[in-house]
XYZ file of C-alpha atoms in Angstrom:
679
model
C -0.012 -0.029 0.043
C 1.527 3.271 -0.965
C 0.967 6.540 0.835
C 0.692 9.752 -1.140
C 3.028 12.517 -0.195
C 1.317 15.861 0.376
C 3.366 18.935 -0.223
C 3.154 21.467 2.606
C 0.855 24.335 1.767
C 2.517 27.500 0.702
C 2.089 30.205 3.411
C 0.065 33.250 2.280
C 0.571 36.443 4.067
C -2.561 38.084 5.443
C -4.193 40.384 2.893
C -2.143 39.056 -0.019
C -3.778 38.345 -3.338
C -3.738 34.701 -4.158
C -1.978 34.027 -7.546
C -4.591 33.311 -10.160
C -4.533 30.374 -12.485
C -3.419 31.586 -15.903
C -2.676 29.700 -19.059
C 0.865 31.064 -18.941
C 1.568 29.809 -15.434
C 4.829 27.950 -15.102
C 6.628 29.873 -17.981
C 7.839 33.459 -17.046
C 5.715 36.178 -18.746
C 8.796 37.753 -20.277
C 9.440 34.620 -22.222
C 5.772 34.648 -23.634
C 6.208 38.368 -24.431
C 9.464 37.669 -26.372
C 7.870 34.715 -28.132
C 4.932 36.912 -29.293
C 7.213 39.659 -30.392
C 9.369 37.298 -32.358
C 6.366 35.803 -34.133
C 5.009 39.228 -34.832
C 8.348 40.297 -36.418
C 8.456 37.334 -38.615
C 5.028 37.775 -39.966
C 5.684 41.630 -40.338
C 8.778 40.938 -42.388
C 6.586 39.487 -45.031
C 3.525 41.585 -44.731
C 4.721 45.178 -43.790
C 3.208 48.085 -45.591
C -0.059 46.241 -46.456
C -3.476 46.803 -44.949
C -2.078 49.552 -42.611
C -5.370 51.616 -42.908
C -3.210 54.804 -43.202
C -4.934 57.977 -43.600
C -3.296 61.435 -44.278
C -3.777 64.494 -42.113
C -6.593 66.137 -44.179
C -8.160 62.964 -45.541
C -11.304 61.526 -44.023
C -13.591 58.475 -44.521
C -17.270 58.550 -45.192
C -17.864 57.523 -41.580
C -16.029 60.689 -40.484
C -18.122 62.867 -42.964
C -21.290 61.356 -41.567
C -20.215 61.908 -37.985
C -19.437 65.491 -38.832
C -22.835 66.024 -40.211
C -24.540 64.350 -37.147
C -22.523 66.544 -34.708
C -23.329 69.649 -36.644
C -26.996 69.136 -36.126
C -26.562 69.844 -32.508
C -25.609 73.559 -33.201
C -27.983 76.556 -33.218
C -29.881 75.287 -30.166
C -31.858 77.951 -28.369
C -31.193 76.308 -24.984
C -27.490 76.278 -25.354
C -27.559 79.810 -26.838
C -29.484 81.032 -23.821
C -26.853 79.407 -21.494
C -24.101 81.074 -23.492
C -25.741 84.456 -23.262
C -26.121 84.091 -19.502
C -22.606 83.220 -18.915
C -21.453 85.888 -21.298
C -23.396 88.503 -19.311
C -21.783 87.391 -16.077
C -18.264 87.423 -17.501
C -18.822 90.803 -19.347
C -20.199 92.518 -16.193
C -17.225 91.189 -14.107
C -14.703 92.187 -16.738
C -16.232 95.595 -16.988
C -16.191 95.952 -13.129
C -12.577 95.106 -12.460
C -10.704 94.238 -15.690
C -11.499 96.040 -18.937
C -12.436 99.664 -19.802
C -16.206 100.504 -19.666
C -16.798 103.168 -22.260
C -16.922 106.168 -22.020
C -14.532 105.468 -19.109
C -10.998 104.596 -20.124
C -10.771 102.258 -17.317
C -12.728 99.609 -15.430
C -15.360 100.610 -12.896
C -12.909 99.593 -10.094
C -9.258 100.268 -10.892
C -6.240 98.143 -10.016
C -5.635 99.849 -6.682
C -9.171 99.123 -5.470
C -9.171 95.629 -6.807
C -5.885 94.913 -5.006
C -7.018 96.440 -1.779
C -10.251 94.422 -1.885
C -8.388 91.167 -2.785
C -5.931 91.768 0.054
C -8.727 92.403 2.609
C -10.392 89.136 1.472
C -7.211 87.279 1.959
C -6.926 88.528 5.595
C -10.589 87.855 6.174
C -10.626 84.239 5.122
C -7.050 83.421 6.369
C -4.431 85.662 7.990
C -1.818 88.445 7.397
C 0.644 86.227 5.484
C -2.016 85.204 3.088
C -3.008 88.911 2.679
C 0.524 89.890 1.935
C 0.884 86.979 -0.551
C -2.376 88.189 -2.361
C -1.178 91.781 -2.502
C 2.224 90.679 -3.905
C 0.510 88.417 -6.534
C -1.815 91.245 -7.702
C 1.117 93.698 -7.902
C 3.091 91.247 -9.935
C 0.200 90.970 -12.431
C 0.545 94.705 -13.037
C 4.238 95.158 -12.791
C 4.980 92.440 -15.473
C 2.377 93.966 -17.812
C -0.437 91.438 -17.587
C -2.926 92.984 -15.327
C -5.959 92.629 -17.632
C -5.116 89.075 -18.699
C -4.455 87.994 -15.079
C -7.766 89.447 -13.832
C -9.568 87.778 -16.821
C -8.011 84.509 -15.795
C -9.241 84.960 -12.167
C -12.740 85.812 -13.461
C -13.081 82.758 -15.692
C -11.606 80.469 -13.086
C -13.724 81.777 -10.154
C -17.003 81.838 -12.209
C -16.254 78.239 -13.298
C -15.562 77.187 -9.699
C -18.737 78.868 -8.591
C -20.774 76.949 -11.052
C -18.867 73.773 -10.019
C -19.718 74.365 -6.390
C -23.470 75.060 -7.179
C -23.691 71.767 -9.244
C -21.013 69.625 -7.546
C -21.879 70.147 -3.900
C -25.560 68.736 -4.090
C -24.030 65.861 -6.155
C -21.421 65.244 -3.296
C -24.201 65.115 -0.847
C -26.216 62.835 -3.016
C -23.420 60.216 -3.513
C -22.555 60.402 0.202
C -26.141 59.473 1.112
C -27.014 56.985 -1.651
C -24.931 54.157 -2.899
C -27.104 53.879 -5.997
C -26.692 57.507 -6.856
C -22.808 57.168 -6.152
C -22.598 54.496 -8.869
C -24.560 56.568 -11.414
C -22.710 59.880 -10.579
C -19.348 58.203 -10.630
C -19.885 56.771 -13.997
C -20.471 60.284 -15.266
C -17.385 61.691 -13.491
C -15.361 58.929 -15.008
C -16.393 59.839 -18.451
C -15.471 63.452 -17.774
C -12.112 62.480 -16.538
C -11.397 59.887 -19.152
C -12.125 61.982 -22.219
C -9.285 64.281 -23.131
C -10.172 67.893 -22.902
C -9.826 68.774 -26.507
C -12.299 66.045 -27.349
C -15.341 67.417 -25.457
C -14.060 70.842 -26.517
C -15.410 69.994 -30.027
C -18.828 69.251 -28.606
C -18.836 72.485 -26.590
C -17.605 74.629 -29.511
C -20.370 73.226 -31.730
C -22.990 73.818 -28.973
C -21.938 77.176 -27.661
C -19.519 78.702 -30.171
C -16.200 80.176 -29.182
C -15.415 82.745 -26.504
C -15.888 83.107 -22.739
C -18.927 80.816 -22.379
C -17.165 77.985 -24.002
C -14.105 78.435 -21.774
C -16.297 78.404 -18.700
C -18.162 75.414 -19.610
C -15.083 73.423 -20.558
C -13.385 74.481 -17.370
C -16.442 73.525 -15.361
C -16.443 70.088 -16.938
C -12.789 69.711 -16.073
C -13.070 71.017 -12.615
C -16.311 69.440 -11.343
C -15.061 65.888 -10.541
C -12.731 66.805 -7.632
C -15.271 68.674 -5.565
C -17.852 65.913 -6.149
C -15.532 62.957 -5.279
C -13.583 64.511 -2.513
C -16.486 66.281 -0.614
C -18.730 63.178 -1.152
C -15.985 61.084 0.379
C -15.609 63.424 3.240
C -19.281 63.547 4.162
C -19.674 59.816 3.807
C -16.606 59.177 5.860
C -17.718 61.003 9.059
C -17.341 58.818 12.194
C -20.234 56.349 12.482
C -19.944 56.949 16.308
C -20.751 60.558 15.959
C -23.591 59.867 13.715
C -25.046 57.277 16.026
C -24.707 59.534 19.069
C -26.749 62.327 17.425
C -29.149 59.901 15.908
C -30.116 58.892 19.470
C -31.540 62.374 19.972
C -34.006 61.832 17.271
C -32.645 63.963 14.483
C -33.813 63.880 10.866
C -31.591 63.022 7.903
C -31.520 66.762 7.027
C -30.474 67.691 10.547
C -27.810 65.085 10.583
C -26.396 66.225 7.377
C -26.407 69.944 8.271
C -25.407 69.761 11.895
C -23.023 66.746 11.895
C -21.867 65.427 8.610
C -20.995 68.689 6.703
C -19.480 70.461 9.756
C -17.247 67.366 10.537
C -16.278 67.047 6.837
C -15.424 70.837 6.607
C -11.736 70.260 6.074
C -12.234 67.576 3.423
C -14.765 69.739 1.561
C -12.476 72.727 1.475
C -9.685 70.337 0.173
C -12.198 69.394 -2.703
C -12.695 73.134 -3.399
C -8.950 73.604 -3.392
C -8.515 70.820 -5.964
C -11.357 72.216 -8.088
C -9.783 75.629 -8.173
C -6.454 74.300 -9.281
C -8.070 72.055 -11.790
C -10.023 75.065 -13.231
C -6.834 77.163 -13.247
C -4.977 74.466 -15.291
C -7.420 74.918 -18.043
C -6.243 78.512 -18.663
C -4.184 77.783 -21.839
C -6.655 75.274 -23.339
C -9.426 77.770 -22.803
C -7.402 80.437 -24.726
C -7.406 77.921 -27.678
C -11.167 78.711 -28.099
C -10.782 82.577 -27.599
C -11.346 82.247 -23.865
C -10.051 85.351 -21.915
C -7.006 85.107 -19.623
C -3.226 84.524 -19.459
C -3.526 81.566 -21.627
C -3.775 83.798 -24.749
C -0.193 85.213 -24.454
C 1.200 81.850 -23.631
C -0.368 80.232 -26.619
C 0.709 83.152 -28.808
C 4.291 82.726 -27.637
C 4.095 78.911 -28.243
C 3.015 79.434 -31.858
C 5.903 81.851 -32.321
C 8.400 79.728 -30.341
C 9.178 82.766 -28.284
C 10.417 81.271 -24.994
C 10.632 84.580 -22.902
C 7.205 85.892 -24.064
C 5.546 82.671 -22.855
C 7.552 82.208 -19.712
C 6.465 85.476 -18.049
C 2.626 84.779 -18.406
C 3.277 81.155 -17.735
C 4.967 81.958 -14.324
C 2.065 84.323 -13.466
C -0.329 81.410 -13.943
C 1.802 79.357 -11.590
C 1.786 82.402 -9.070
C -2.046 82.528 -9.369
C -2.170 78.829 -8.582
C 0.047 79.203 -5.520
C -1.894 82.203 -4.320
C -5.211 80.347 -4.668
C -3.738 77.134 -3.227
C -2.282 78.814 -0.072
C -5.417 80.905 0.343
C -7.830 77.937 0.456
C -5.454 75.801 2.542
C -5.057 78.550 5.042
C -8.740 79.235 5.208
C -9.256 75.455 5.819
C -6.745 75.501 8.718
C -8.314 78.742 10.183
C -11.853 77.274 10.028
C -10.604 74.081 11.677
C -9.015 76.231 14.563
C -12.150 78.247 14.952
C -14.327 75.189 15.155
C -12.211 73.887 17.810
C -12.353 77.105 19.835
C -8.837 78.355 18.900
C -7.555 81.407 17.056
C -7.698 84.973 17.972
C -10.534 86.628 19.827
C -13.592 86.867 17.359
C -14.693 90.256 18.567
C -11.189 91.778 18.162
C -10.905 90.242 14.701
C -14.326 91.696 13.669
C -13.080 95.136 14.791
C -9.962 94.955 12.852
C -11.683 93.660 9.666
C -14.186 96.639 10.178
C -11.409 99.195 10.571
C -9.556 97.859 7.490
C -12.628 98.485 5.462
C -11.993 102.228 5.658
C -8.666 102.209 3.756
C -10.149 99.695 1.369
C -13.126 101.955 0.582
C -10.750 104.815 0.081
C -8.642 102.794 -2.373
C -11.804 101.779 -4.284
C -13.082 105.283 -4.420
C -9.581 106.702 -5.482
C -9.218 104.142 -8.207
C -12.448 105.432 -9.781
C -11.085 109.004 -10.187
C -7.421 108.742 -10.548
C -6.090 107.301 -13.873
C -2.826 105.882 -12.382
C -4.901 104.077 -9.724
C -7.375 102.858 -12.429
C -5.091 101.576 -15.133
C -1.848 99.993 -13.950
C 1.164 102.222 -15.021
C 3.164 100.727 -17.843
C 6.415 99.097 -16.987
C 9.150 97.251 -18.768
C 9.458 94.386 -16.236
C 7.721 91.948 -18.434
C 9.643 92.716 -21.667
C 13.006 92.879 -19.818
C 12.363 89.499 -18.084
C 11.327 87.946 -21.409
C 14.475 89.335 -23.072
C 16.635 87.952 -20.186
C 14.931 84.547 -20.488
C 15.408 84.415 -24.292
C 19.025 85.239 -23.929
C 19.394 82.640 -21.212
C 17.551 80.046 -23.353
C 19.697 81.049 -26.334
C 22.861 80.257 -24.318
C 21.578 76.906 -23.100
C 20.346 75.999 -26.636
C 23.655 76.832 -28.126
C 25.488 74.744 -25.532
C 22.985 71.780 -25.584
C 22.104 71.951 -29.244
C 24.616 69.052 -30.248
C 23.680 67.004 -27.215
C 19.957 67.555 -27.669
C 20.284 66.522 -31.284
C 22.225 63.365 -30.487
C 19.704 62.476 -27.799
C 16.703 62.996 -30.291
C 18.488 60.894 -32.916
C 19.365 58.136 -30.416
C 15.726 57.889 -29.188
C 14.231 58.313 -32.688
C 16.429 55.819 -34.465
C 16.980 53.474 -31.563
C 13.418 53.266 -30.278
C 10.847 55.362 -32.097
C 11.336 54.407 -35.730
C 11.750 50.619 -35.209
C 8.788 50.320 -32.890
C 6.691 52.642 -35.180
C 7.535 50.338 -38.067
C 6.393 47.274 -36.308
C 3.238 48.733 -34.828
C 2.024 51.096 -37.686
C 3.478 49.427 -40.707
C 2.047 46.049 -39.776
C -1.271 44.870 -41.390
C -4.086 45.955 -38.916
C -5.028 42.356 -38.270
C -1.459 41.497 -37.241
C -1.080 44.507 -34.917
C -4.503 43.642 -33.491
C -3.540 39.948 -32.845
C -0.190 40.938 -31.480
C -1.618 43.529 -28.994
C -4.357 41.083 -27.911
C -1.817 38.357 -27.127
C 0.421 40.719 -25.235
C -2.520 42.120 -23.355
C -3.523 38.535 -22.257
C 0.143 37.613 -21.219
C 0.602 40.921 -19.193
C -2.945 41.243 -17.783
C -4.272 37.805 -17.736
C -7.752 36.632 -18.617
C -9.348 39.769 -17.160
C -7.691 41.784 -19.779
C -9.283 39.870 -22.787
C -12.688 41.386 -22.858
C -11.651 45.108 -22.573
C -8.735 44.662 -25.101
C -10.922 43.049 -27.671
C -13.749 45.617 -27.347
C -11.366 48.582 -27.351
C -9.545 47.370 -30.413
C -12.697 46.518 -32.194
C -14.120 49.995 -31.760
C -10.764 51.682 -32.616
C -10.853 49.726 -35.894
C -14.441 50.966 -36.587
C -13.313 54.629 -35.937
C -11.174 54.422 -39.163
C -8.006 55.757 -37.541
C -6.037 52.584 -36.895
C -2.731 53.738 -38.332
C -2.799 56.992 -36.407
C -3.727 55.126 -33.096
C -0.775 52.800 -33.613
C 1.622 55.762 -34.079
C 0.255 57.266 -30.843
C 0.559 53.891 -29.045
C 4.217 53.700 -30.237
C 4.986 57.250 -28.858
C 3.252 56.475 -25.683
C 5.222 53.204 -25.010
C 8.471 55.039 -25.852
C 7.795 57.931 -23.489
C 6.607 55.553 -20.716
C 9.786 53.618 -21.037
C 11.745 56.808 -20.492
C 9.459 57.785 -17.588
C 10.039 54.465 -15.862
C 13.785 54.795 -16.220
C 13.599 58.064 -14.454
C 11.041 56.600 -11.934
C 13.223 53.758 -10.991
C 16.534 55.720 -10.748
C 15.169 58.685 -8.860
C 12.488 56.690 -6.963
C 15.077 54.356 -5.398
C 17.420 57.204 -4.726
C 14.656 59.096 -2.841
C 13.647 56.017 -0.852
C 17.079 55.218 0.281
C 18.186 58.807 1.121
C 15.862 60.967 3.133
C 17.858 64.149 2.116
C 17.317 63.418 -1.513
C 13.639 62.929 -0.820
C 13.380 66.284 0.970
C 15.265 67.958 -1.927
C 13.431 66.305 -4.769
C 9.817 66.132 -3.472
C 9.065 69.927 -3.783
C 10.444 69.853 -7.282
C 8.193 67.028 -8.144
C 5.241 68.704 -6.596
C 6.116 71.887 -8.551
C 6.304 69.770 -11.764
C 2.799 68.437 -11.139
C 1.473 71.929 -10.531
C 2.834 73.731 -13.584
C 0.418 73.689 -16.569
C 1.779 71.408 -19.341
C 1.912 74.273 -21.922
C 4.285 76.256 -19.681
C 7.177 73.772 -19.715
C 6.335 72.800 -23.280
C 7.851 76.262 -24.265
C 11.438 75.526 -23.265
C 11.240 72.098 -24.626
C 10.027 73.400 -27.923
C 12.843 75.957 -27.941
C 15.450 73.214 -27.362
C 14.249 70.571 -29.691
C 11.925 72.337 -32.291
C 8.518 71.172 -33.478
C 9.026 67.401 -33.725
C 7.442 64.333 -32.258
C 10.372 64.072 -29.969
C 9.428 67.357 -28.408
C 6.108 65.882 -27.681
C 7.752 62.819 -26.081
C 10.049 64.964 -23.831
C 7.016 67.101 -22.830
C 5.100 64.054 -21.836
C 8.023 62.538 -19.920
C 8.318 65.804 -17.878
C 4.523 65.691 -17.303
C 4.443 62.044 -16.257
C 7.692 61.458 -14.438
C 6.928 63.150 -11.087
C 3.905 60.776 -10.393
C 5.906 57.772 -11.415
C 8.933 58.795 -9.331
C 6.835 59.348 -6.228
C 5.008 55.944 -6.595
C 8.315 54.187 -7.016
C 9.798 55.936 -4.077
C 6.738 55.214 -1.837
C 6.746 51.504 -2.898
C 10.419 50.989 -2.286
C 10.293 52.785 1.204
C 7.387 50.550 2.113
C 9.381 47.368 1.840
C 9.832 45.876 5.306
C 13.067 46.970 7.054
C 13.451 43.387 8.411
C 13.584 42.008 4.856
C 16.171 44.580 3.812
C 18.141 43.811 6.966
C 18.087 40.117 6.298
C 19.565 40.734 2.736
C 22.314 42.838 4.281
C 23.132 40.001 6.820
C 23.975 37.760 3.987
C 26.545 40.170 2.579
C 24.502 41.722 -0.224
C 26.053 44.613 -2.004
C 23.960 47.857 -2.463
C 23.250 46.907 -6.089
C 22.103 43.445 -5.041
C 19.922 44.818 -2.252
C 18.115 47.153 -4.715
C 17.805 44.648 -7.598
C 17.208 41.437 -5.561
C 15.227 42.687 -2.658
C 13.702 46.188 -2.788
C 12.526 46.281 -6.491
C 11.135 42.803 -6.491
C 9.221 43.461 -3.207
C 7.918 46.676 -4.607
C 6.759 45.070 -7.882
C 3.175 46.165 -7.451
C 4.173 49.859 -7.062
C 6.300 49.527 -10.091
C 3.249 48.182 -12.075
C 1.120 50.935 -10.743
C 3.715 53.578 -11.632
C 3.934 52.077 -15.114
C 0.144 52.394 -15.411
C 0.214 55.955 -14.311
C 3.102 56.893 -16.501
C 1.187 55.500 -19.507
C -1.941 57.445 -18.730
C -0.160 60.705 -18.018
C 1.668 60.271 -21.277
C -1.534 59.609 -23.154
C -3.118 62.658 -21.701
C -0.377 64.692 -23.562
C -1.182 63.334 -26.946
C -3.350 66.265 -28.047
C -0.931 68.802 -26.677
C 1.767 67.008 -28.432
C -0.162 67.311 -31.733
C 0.319 71.132 -31.481
C 4.106 70.739 -31.470
C 4.661 68.321 -34.510
C 3.712 64.972 -32.958
C 0.886 64.523 -35.605
C -1.324 61.456 -35.554
C -4.443 61.590 -33.305
C -3.293 64.740 -31.538
C -3.266 66.661 -34.840
C -6.535 65.036 -35.942
C -8.322 66.417 -32.809
C -6.794 69.827 -33.137
C -7.627 70.081 -36.784
C -11.084 68.880 -36.266
C -11.597 71.508 -33.580
C -10.294 74.237 -35.942
C -12.431 73.078 -38.908
C -15.978 72.326 -38.507
C -16.179 69.878 -41.589
C -13.590 67.729 -39.963
C -15.288 67.629 -36.480
C -16.266 64.047 -37.048
C -12.623 63.067 -37.657
C -11.479 65.025 -34.689
C -14.173 63.305 -32.542
C -13.165 59.959 -33.738
C -9.497 60.757 -32.964
C -10.476 61.766 -29.408
C -12.559 58.623 -28.885
C -9.474 56.586 -30.147
C -7.323 58.195 -27.381
C -10.031 57.400 -24.824
C -10.240 53.752 -25.822
C -6.443 53.409 -26.038
C -6.310 54.685 -22.493
C -9.049 52.384 -21.227
C -7.443 49.320 -22.829
C -3.924 50.274 -21.294
C -5.427 50.973 -17.972
C -7.403 47.730 -17.761
C -4.519 45.595 -18.804
C -2.087 47.326 -16.280
C -4.734 47.093 -13.424
C -5.075 43.436 -14.118
C -1.260 43.096 -14.147
C -1.051 44.936 -10.724
C -3.581 42.460 -9.231
C -1.492 39.516 -10.509
C 1.520 41.082 -8.987
C -0.295 41.107 -5.652
C -0.137 44.859 -5.377
C -3.749 45.462 -4.456
C -3.781 48.236 -7.062
C -7.631 48.889 -7.108
C -7.495 49.459 -3.312
C -4.799 51.942 -3.492
C -5.631 53.716 -6.710
C -8.057 56.108 -5.189
C -5.442 57.520 -3.094
C -2.340 57.751 -5.503
C -4.033 58.216 -8.792
C -4.383 61.774 -9.721
C -5.027 61.783 -13.396
C -6.142 58.382 -14.750
C -8.873 56.832 -16.927
C -11.324 56.719 -14.141
C -9.109 58.195 -11.340
C -8.754 61.762 -10.025
C -7.117 64.275 -12.186
C -3.764 65.675 -11.547
C -4.285 69.135 -9.915
C -2.886 72.155 -11.629
């Protein structure tokens, strides 16, 4: 009689994700990936250049023409025109009040001195003296650098958009906090807003509302609405159950519980949602200018088209300064409200007296700015032009020094990665690329990736922009590879050296705050209008998030595990490659996912600087109504490409045991379905 030998069960750590049974189990995934690529290359060598479905920049298919006609029927709607007129009336009245001359007056109703005084008083009223000084310095900088009117226009569009976002978003936040069914429905809509690239729904909005301030406000509203709904809803829903039960025992109604308990206790989170909404609205400044929206985006976009680094740098930095001012003001207001709610802070009676006394000089400044021309229109200065000239000279020196290096780097990436990969992806017959991508998706993401990959590829094929989509996928993959190289190098460095973390983290935070168009200007000056310029800009845009994710993942590796490796005599290199990076595999996968999505978000902007493909199709469709269908199809192709990549990488993260879905809500800031990156 024989006795079967039972192998001991493998120990599973609490909370770990059990490894799924996959058809590739037993053979490393990288072997399958190389096998698929080898087979793809073999078939490609015999079929390249056939059935690529290539379409030139100004060509469109019958499907695109029909889609343009269908989209065009939504125009000339009295409802949308009424909304546009209403928004226009608000913007025009505010601009005439504090920004632009109101004939027959050669100046606004309230001049720059009065506006600065009122803004400074508001800064002190909601926060403190430090914020008041920051506000005053910011407003003075607007005038000293020669962009007073554009800066005030930017603030008007931003604050009007945020006002609408609060009116619409806060009730929705309450709704999703109180109803799980409503949460599912509303979240689906928010995911759609955050998934679709801004330029895509820009086409719809332009068709419905025309161009100008109303369109800028509506696009900014669509972009800025999700943060206040998601964050405020989370804060209201996450109030301590013990506090709710204690007050429920007193017999309060649902409305009383909401008004007297949940909203007051979630005040800090609600203000955080408002903060993120303001920064999201501000980050739309340059895109809004593309449709003739008022603000600082206009001079930045004008400088971008002229490749004038200095002329774009000054207003770009003023956008950043505006973001810092609004961010610090709302943050300080949140902290002060928290102190007051806890009974701290200065004496309320004394503060009211001080605020009342300060209204006197504010009123004098407002009155004086109505009658003195120098207090009404900001005196002309040469600060802006001088700074632009210095910046151009500085950039010219850098360009002359780095021109050779930049050219060699561009050639290395183009000939070493871009061209070979594009030839494989875009020059393969569509059916070969489709099969290769599907097989790679299954190997990387497992069975969960099959359905979304098949559906996305099928719809992309139906949209008649297959070749352009493959070109974009190629640039996205190359840019993501560069992002992950930076992510691993700097992420590991930050995780192992606290001093490096303290030095780099503010720079990474700043990189995530600056609007993409701002740092596109120096990149364009250095590399010229090419697809490599778009890739560099995408890398700069995506790298901060990837670096921080890798750093946090490596830092989270158990110190006991690291110490055990050291006790065996491991070198630093072995410690990093054999212990820390393998143990942080889930964070690496998540960082790759985020890198891909951040890079993909730059596709349309890249189309403005020579990247072509889908980005150019979207921009061209936006500028030419008869090509609106093609632009819309290009935008939807970007969305589908992002969804496919996101689902594959999420599934890969789950297979790696990273618990990516559980963490994604806290670390994802601009994903296909996650929170947007602020600013």
